[in-house]
Amino acid sequence: MRLDKERAGKTADEYINSMAKSASPDELRMMRGQPTEAMKMTMFYRYWCLKEAILKATGDGILDDLSRINFQVNMSDRYRPGCFVTSTTVLLDGKLQDQWIFEETFADGNHAAAVCKEISFESLLEHAVVLNPLPNDGLDAYEEFIKKPRKTF
């Protein structure tokens, strides 16, 4: 997404306020808390790219209440041209949605991009290898364990 320099004469705060219904309270605080106009707008477009990415990944339209989607960005990650940020997480109605991963980049001084992919638990294990296999797939160890006396608490 191209970072617009022209905002029809609006300050960054005025522009952010005009788009406030699309952001969560946390996101608005983060945007408004930036020290310069340019940094405020960069944060706005960063959040906007993230929202577009998840909406495209889910197939949901913009008709939903976008303020329900709350992105948590790690400000210690370098968000500058040529770097990729992968630490961003998303909450929906306050609940972590850990099945999603995000990759963000600031391609140059004027263009931000974000992509989103859903990762299932099964896909994470798809190429997993057992490093220390148990004999008989652990069945003997389980049977031995189950024979042990149980302690009452």
PDB file of C-alpha atoms in Angstrom:
ATOM      1  CA  MET A   1       0.000   0.000   0.000  1.00  0.00           C
ATOM      2  CA  ARG A   2       1.364   3.390  -0.921  1.00  0.00           C
ATOM      3  CA  LEU A   3       1.714   5.717   2.031  1.00  0.00           C
ATOM      4  CA  ASP A   4      -0.159   8.808   0.928  1.00  0.00           C
ATOM      5  CA  LYS A   5       1.587  12.078   1.556  1.00  0.00           C
ATOM      6  CA  GLU A   6      -1.589  13.992   0.741  1.00  0.00           C
ATOM      7  CA  ARG A   7      -4.423  13.675   3.249  1.00  0.00           C
ATOM      8  CA  ALA A   8      -6.674  16.456   1.950  1.00  0.00           C
ATOM      9  CA  GLY A   9      -5.076  18.926   4.355  1.00  0.00           C
ATOM     10  CA  LYS A  10      -5.762  16.804   7.435  1.00  0.00           C
ATOM     11  CA  THR A  11      -3.222  16.301  10.172  1.00  0.00           C
ATOM     12  CA  ALA A  12      -2.304  12.717  11.007  1.00  0.00           C
ATOM     13  CA  ASP A  13      -4.508  12.875  14.099  1.00  0.00           C
ATOM     14  CA  GLU A  14      -7.468  14.207  12.098  1.00  0.00           C
ATOM     15  CA  TYR A  15      -6.973  11.506   9.477  1.00  0.00           C
ATOM     16  CA  ILE A  16      -6.702   8.759  12.119  1.00  0.00           C
ATOM     17  CA  ASN A  17      -9.837  10.113  13.840  1.00  0.00           C
ATOM     18  CA  SER A  18     -11.732  10.004  10.528  1.00  0.00           C
ATOM     19  CA  MET A  19     -10.821   6.305  10.210  1.00  0.00           C
ATOM     20  CA  ALA A  20     -11.183   5.457  13.922  1.00  0.00           C
ATOM     21  CA  LYS A  21     -14.133   3.095  13.435  1.00  0.00           C
ATOM     22  CA  SER A  22     -11.766   0.732  11.600  1.00  0.00           C
ATOM     23  CA  ALA A  23      -9.290   0.436  14.483  1.00  0.00           C
ATOM     24  CA  SER A  24      -9.354  -1.103  17.937  1.00  0.00           C
ATOM     25  CA  PRO A  25      -8.783   1.115  20.989  1.00  0.00           C
ATOM     26  CA  ASP A  26      -5.268  -0.370  21.391  1.00  0.00           C
ATOM     27  CA  GLU A  27      -4.426   0.349  17.764  1.00  0.00           C
ATOM     28  CA  LEU A  28      -5.708   3.935  18.062  1.00  0.00           C
ATOM     29  CA  ARG A  29      -3.567   4.472  21.164  1.00  0.00           C
ATOM     30  CA  MET A  30      -0.522   3.135  19.335  1.00  0.00           C
ATOM     31  CA  MET A  31      -1.107   5.318  16.277  1.00  0.00           C
ATOM     32  CA  ARG A  32      -1.839   8.478  18.249  1.00  0.00           C
ATOM     33  CA  GLY A  33       1.110   7.854  20.567  1.00  0.00           C
ATOM     34  CA  GLN A  34       3.728   8.143  17.832  1.00  0.00           C
ATOM     35  CA  PRO A  35       5.929  11.243  18.165  1.00  0.00           C
ATOM     36  CA  THR A  36       5.731  12.560  14.581  1.00  0.00           C
ATOM     37  CA  GLU A  37       3.120  12.967  11.861  1.00  0.00           C
ATOM     38  CA  ALA A  38       5.052  10.596   9.586  1.00  0.00           C
ATOM     39  CA  MET A  39       5.311   7.916  12.271  1.00  0.00           C
ATOM     40  CA  LYS A  40       1.591   8.197  13.039  1.00  0.00           C
ATOM     41  CA  MET A  41       0.739   7.691   9.386  1.00  0.00           C
ATOM     42  CA  THR A  42       3.200   4.816   9.057  1.00  0.00           C
ATOM     43  CA  MET A  43       1.488   3.080  11.982  1.00  0.00           C
ATOM     44  CA  PHE A  44      -1.926   3.775  10.452  1.00  0.00           C
ATOM     45  CA  TYR A  45      -0.925   2.183   7.153  1.00  0.00           C
ATOM     46  CA  ARG A  46       0.774  -0.697   8.935  1.00  0.00           C
ATOM     47  CA  TYR A  47      -2.474  -1.534  10.745  1.00  0.00           C
ATOM     48  CA  TRP A  48      -4.484  -0.992   7.573  1.00  0.00           C
ATOM     49  CA  CYS A  49      -2.270  -3.429   5.641  1.00  0.00           C
ATOM     50  CA  LEU A  50      -2.618  -6.011   8.418  1.00  0.00           C
ATOM     51  CA  LYS A  51      -6.417  -5.659   8.399  1.00  0.00           C
ATOM     52  CA  GLU A  52      -6.498  -6.031   4.620  1.00  0.00           C
ATOM     53  CA  ALA A  53      -4.269  -9.106   4.849  1.00  0.00           C
ATOM     54  CA  ILE A  54      -6.477 -10.954   7.318  1.00  0.00           C
ATOM     55  CA  LEU A  55      -9.668  -9.979   5.497  1.00  0.00           C
ATOM     56  CA  LYS A  56      -8.226 -11.348   2.250  1.00  0.00           C
ATOM     57  CA  ALA A  57      -7.044 -14.527   3.980  1.00  0.00           C
ATOM     58  CA  THR A  58     -10.438 -15.187   5.573  1.00  0.00           C
ATOM     59  CA  GLY A  59     -12.504 -13.999   2.632  1.00  0.00           C
ATOM     60  CA  ASP A  60     -14.441 -11.675   4.943  1.00  0.00           C
ATOM     61  CA  GLY A  61     -15.442  -8.304   3.606  1.00  0.00           C
ATOM     62  CA  ILE A  62     -14.937  -4.871   5.061  1.00  0.00           C
ATOM     63  CA  LEU A  63     -18.574  -4.889   6.143  1.00  0.00           C
ATOM     64  CA  ASP A  64     -17.563  -6.441   9.466  1.00  0.00           C
ATOM     65  CA  ASP A  65     -16.720  -4.267  12.456  1.00  0.00           C
ATOM     66  CA  LEU A  66     -12.971  -3.895  11.945  1.00  0.00           C
ATOM     67  CA  SER A  67     -12.471  -2.598  15.483  1.00  0.00           C
ATOM     68  CA  ARG A  68     -13.087  -6.184  16.698  1.00  0.00           C
ATOM     69  CA  ILE A  69      -9.785  -7.122  15.051  1.00  0.00           C
ATOM     70  CA  ASN A  70      -6.925  -5.970  17.284  1.00  0.00           C
ATOM     71  CA  PHE A  71      -3.345  -6.335  16.096  1.00  0.00           C
ATOM     72  CA  GLN A  72      -0.547  -6.493  18.653  1.00  0.00           C
ATOM     73  CA  VAL A  73       2.705  -5.197  17.188  1.00  0.00           C
ATOM     74  CA  ASN A  74       6.068  -5.472  18.868  1.00  0.00           C
ATOM     75  CA  MET A  75       7.568  -1.991  18.696  1.00  0.00           C
ATOM     76  CA  SER A  76      11.055  -3.339  19.375  1.00  0.00           C
ATOM     77  CA  ASP A  77      10.988  -5.056  15.959  1.00  0.00           C
ATOM     78  CA  ARG A  78      12.567  -2.902  13.288  1.00  0.00           C
ATOM     79  CA  TYR A  79       9.883  -1.751  10.860  1.00  0.00           C
ATOM     80  CA  ARG A  80      11.988  -0.159   8.163  1.00  0.00           C
ATOM     81  CA  PRO A  81      12.642  -0.700   4.458  1.00  0.00           C
ATOM     82  CA  GLY A  82      14.083  -4.115   3.648  1.00  0.00           C
ATOM     83  CA  CYS A  83      13.151  -5.765   6.949  1.00  0.00           C
ATOM     84  CA  PHE A  84      10.478  -8.379   7.564  1.00  0.00           C
ATOM     85  CA  VAL A  85       8.455  -8.400  10.760  1.00  0.00           C
ATOM     86  CA  THR A  86       6.895 -11.711  11.814  1.00  0.00           C
ATOM     87  CA  SER A  87       6.060 -11.123  15.487  1.00  0.00           C
ATOM     88  CA  THR A  88       2.656  -9.472  15.002  1.00  0.00           C
ATOM     89  CA  THR A  89      -0.313 -11.276  16.567  1.00  0.00           C
ATOM     90  CA  VAL A  90      -4.041 -10.708  16.268  1.00  0.00           C
ATOM     91  CA  LEU A  91      -6.925 -10.818  18.711  1.00  0.00           C
ATOM     92  CA  LEU A  92     -10.563 -11.117  17.696  1.00  0.00           C
ATOM     93  CA  ASP A  93     -12.955  -9.819  20.341  1.00  0.00           C
ATOM     94  CA  GLY A  94     -10.051  -9.959  22.811  1.00  0.00           C
ATOM     95  CA  LYS A  95      -9.169 -13.607  22.111  1.00  0.00           C
ATOM     96  CA  LEU A  96      -5.787 -14.510  20.618  1.00  0.00           C
ATOM     97  CA  GLN A  97      -6.080 -16.017  17.149  1.00  0.00           C
ATOM     98  CA  ASP A  98      -2.844 -18.009  17.113  1.00  0.00           C
ATOM     99  CA  GLN A  99      -3.672 -19.915  13.942  1.00  0.00           C
ATOM    100  CA  TRP A 100      -2.607 -16.860  11.905  1.00  0.00           C
ATOM    101  CA  ILE A 101       0.918 -15.795  11.028  1.00  0.00           C
ATOM    102  CA  PHE A 102       1.800 -12.440   9.510  1.00  0.00           C
ATOM    103  CA  GLU A 103       4.719 -11.146   7.516  1.00  0.00           C
ATOM    104  CA  GLU A 104       5.077  -7.411   7.154  1.00  0.00           C
ATOM    105  CA  THR A 105       7.548  -5.314   5.293  1.00  0.00           C
ATOM    106  CA  PHE A 106       8.120  -1.681   4.566  1.00  0.00           C
ATOM    107  CA  ALA A 107       9.319  -2.067   0.984  1.00  0.00           C
ATOM    108  CA  ASP A 108      10.667   1.474   0.737  1.00  0.00           C
ATOM    109  CA  GLY A 109       9.877   4.833   2.260  1.00  0.00           C
ATOM    110  CA  ASN A 110       6.460   4.909   0.582  1.00  0.00           C
ATOM    111  CA  HIS A 111       5.150   1.343   0.443  1.00  0.00           C
ATOM    112  CA  ALA A 112       4.034  -1.027   3.186  1.00  0.00           C
ATOM    113  CA  ALA A 113       2.833  -4.620   2.716  1.00  0.00           C
ATOM    114  CA  ALA A 114       1.488  -7.423   4.883  1.00  0.00           C
ATOM    115  CA  VAL A 115       0.507 -11.007   4.186  1.00  0.00           C
ATOM    116  CA  CYS A 116      -1.372 -13.419   6.393  1.00  0.00           C
ATOM    117  CA  LYS A 117      -1.591 -17.197   6.408  1.00  0.00           C
ATOM    118  CA  GLU A 118      -3.604 -19.591   8.518  1.00  0.00           C
ATOM    119  CA  ILE A 119      -1.465 -22.322  10.042  1.00  0.00           C
ATOM    120  CA  SER A 120      -3.180 -25.393  11.443  1.00  0.00           C
ATOM    121  CA  PHE A 121      -1.688 -27.599  14.127  1.00  0.00           C
ATOM    122  CA  GLU A 122      -1.661 -30.472  11.634  1.00  0.00           C
ATOM    123  CA  SER A 123       0.388 -28.477   9.125  1.00  0.00           C
ATOM    124  CA  LEU A 124       2.924 -27.645  11.841  1.00  0.00           C
ATOM    125  CA  LEU A 125       3.397 -31.369  12.502  1.00  0.00           C
ATOM    126  CA  GLU A 126       3.336 -32.387   8.840  1.00  0.00           C
ATOM    127  CA  HIS A 127       7.100 -32.920   8.521  1.00  0.00           C
ATOM    128  CA  ALA A 128       7.830 -33.475  12.205  1.00  0.00           C
ATOM    129  CA  VAL A 129      10.111 -36.340  13.131  1.00  0.00           C
ATOM    130  CA  VAL A 130      10.248 -38.117  16.490  1.00  0.00           C
ATOM    131  CA  LEU A 131      13.780 -37.595  17.757  1.00  0.00           C
ATOM    132  CA  ASN A 132      13.719 -40.203  20.536  1.00  0.00           C
ATOM    133  CA  PRO A 133      11.225 -42.917  19.629  1.00  0.00           C
ATOM    134  CA  LEU A 134      10.077 -45.257  22.372  1.00  0.00           C
ATOM    135  CA  PRO A 135      10.063 -49.017  21.789  1.00  0.00           C
ATOM    136  CA  ASN A 136       6.649 -50.317  20.724  1.00  0.00           C
ATOM    137  CA  ASP A 137       5.524 -46.663  20.241  1.00  0.00           C
ATOM    138  CA  GLY A 138       5.533 -46.159  24.012  1.00  0.00           C
ATOM    139  CA  LEU A 139       2.814 -48.713  24.698  1.00  0.00           C
ATOM    140  CA  ASP A 140       5.038 -50.708  27.098  1.00  0.00           C
ATOM    141  CA  ALA A 141       5.996 -47.545  28.979  1.00  0.00           C
ATOM    142  CA  TYR A 142       2.338 -46.521  29.266  1.00  0.00           C
ATOM    143  CA  GLU A 143       1.262 -49.943  30.558  1.00  0.00           C
ATOM    144  CA  GLU A 144       4.048 -49.852  33.144  1.00  0.00           C
ATOM    145  CA  PHE A 145       2.985 -46.374  34.226  1.00  0.00           C
ATOM    146  CA  ILE A 146      -0.689 -47.305  34.559  1.00  0.00           C
ATOM    147  CA  LYS A 147       0.209 -50.238  36.888  1.00  0.00           C
ATOM    148  CA  LYS A 148       1.790 -47.897  39.435  1.00  0.00           C
ATOM    149  CA  PRO A 149      -0.269 -47.190  42.562  1.00  0.00           C
ATOM    150  CA  ARG A 150      -2.037 -43.860  42.633  1.00  0.00           C
ATOM    151  CA  LYS A 151      -1.549 -41.403  45.458  1.00  0.00           C
ATOM    152  CA  THR A 152      -4.516 -39.574  46.876  1.00  0.00           C
ATOM    153  CA  PHE A 153      -4.231 -35.871  47.512  1.00  0.00           C
TER     154      PHE A 153
END
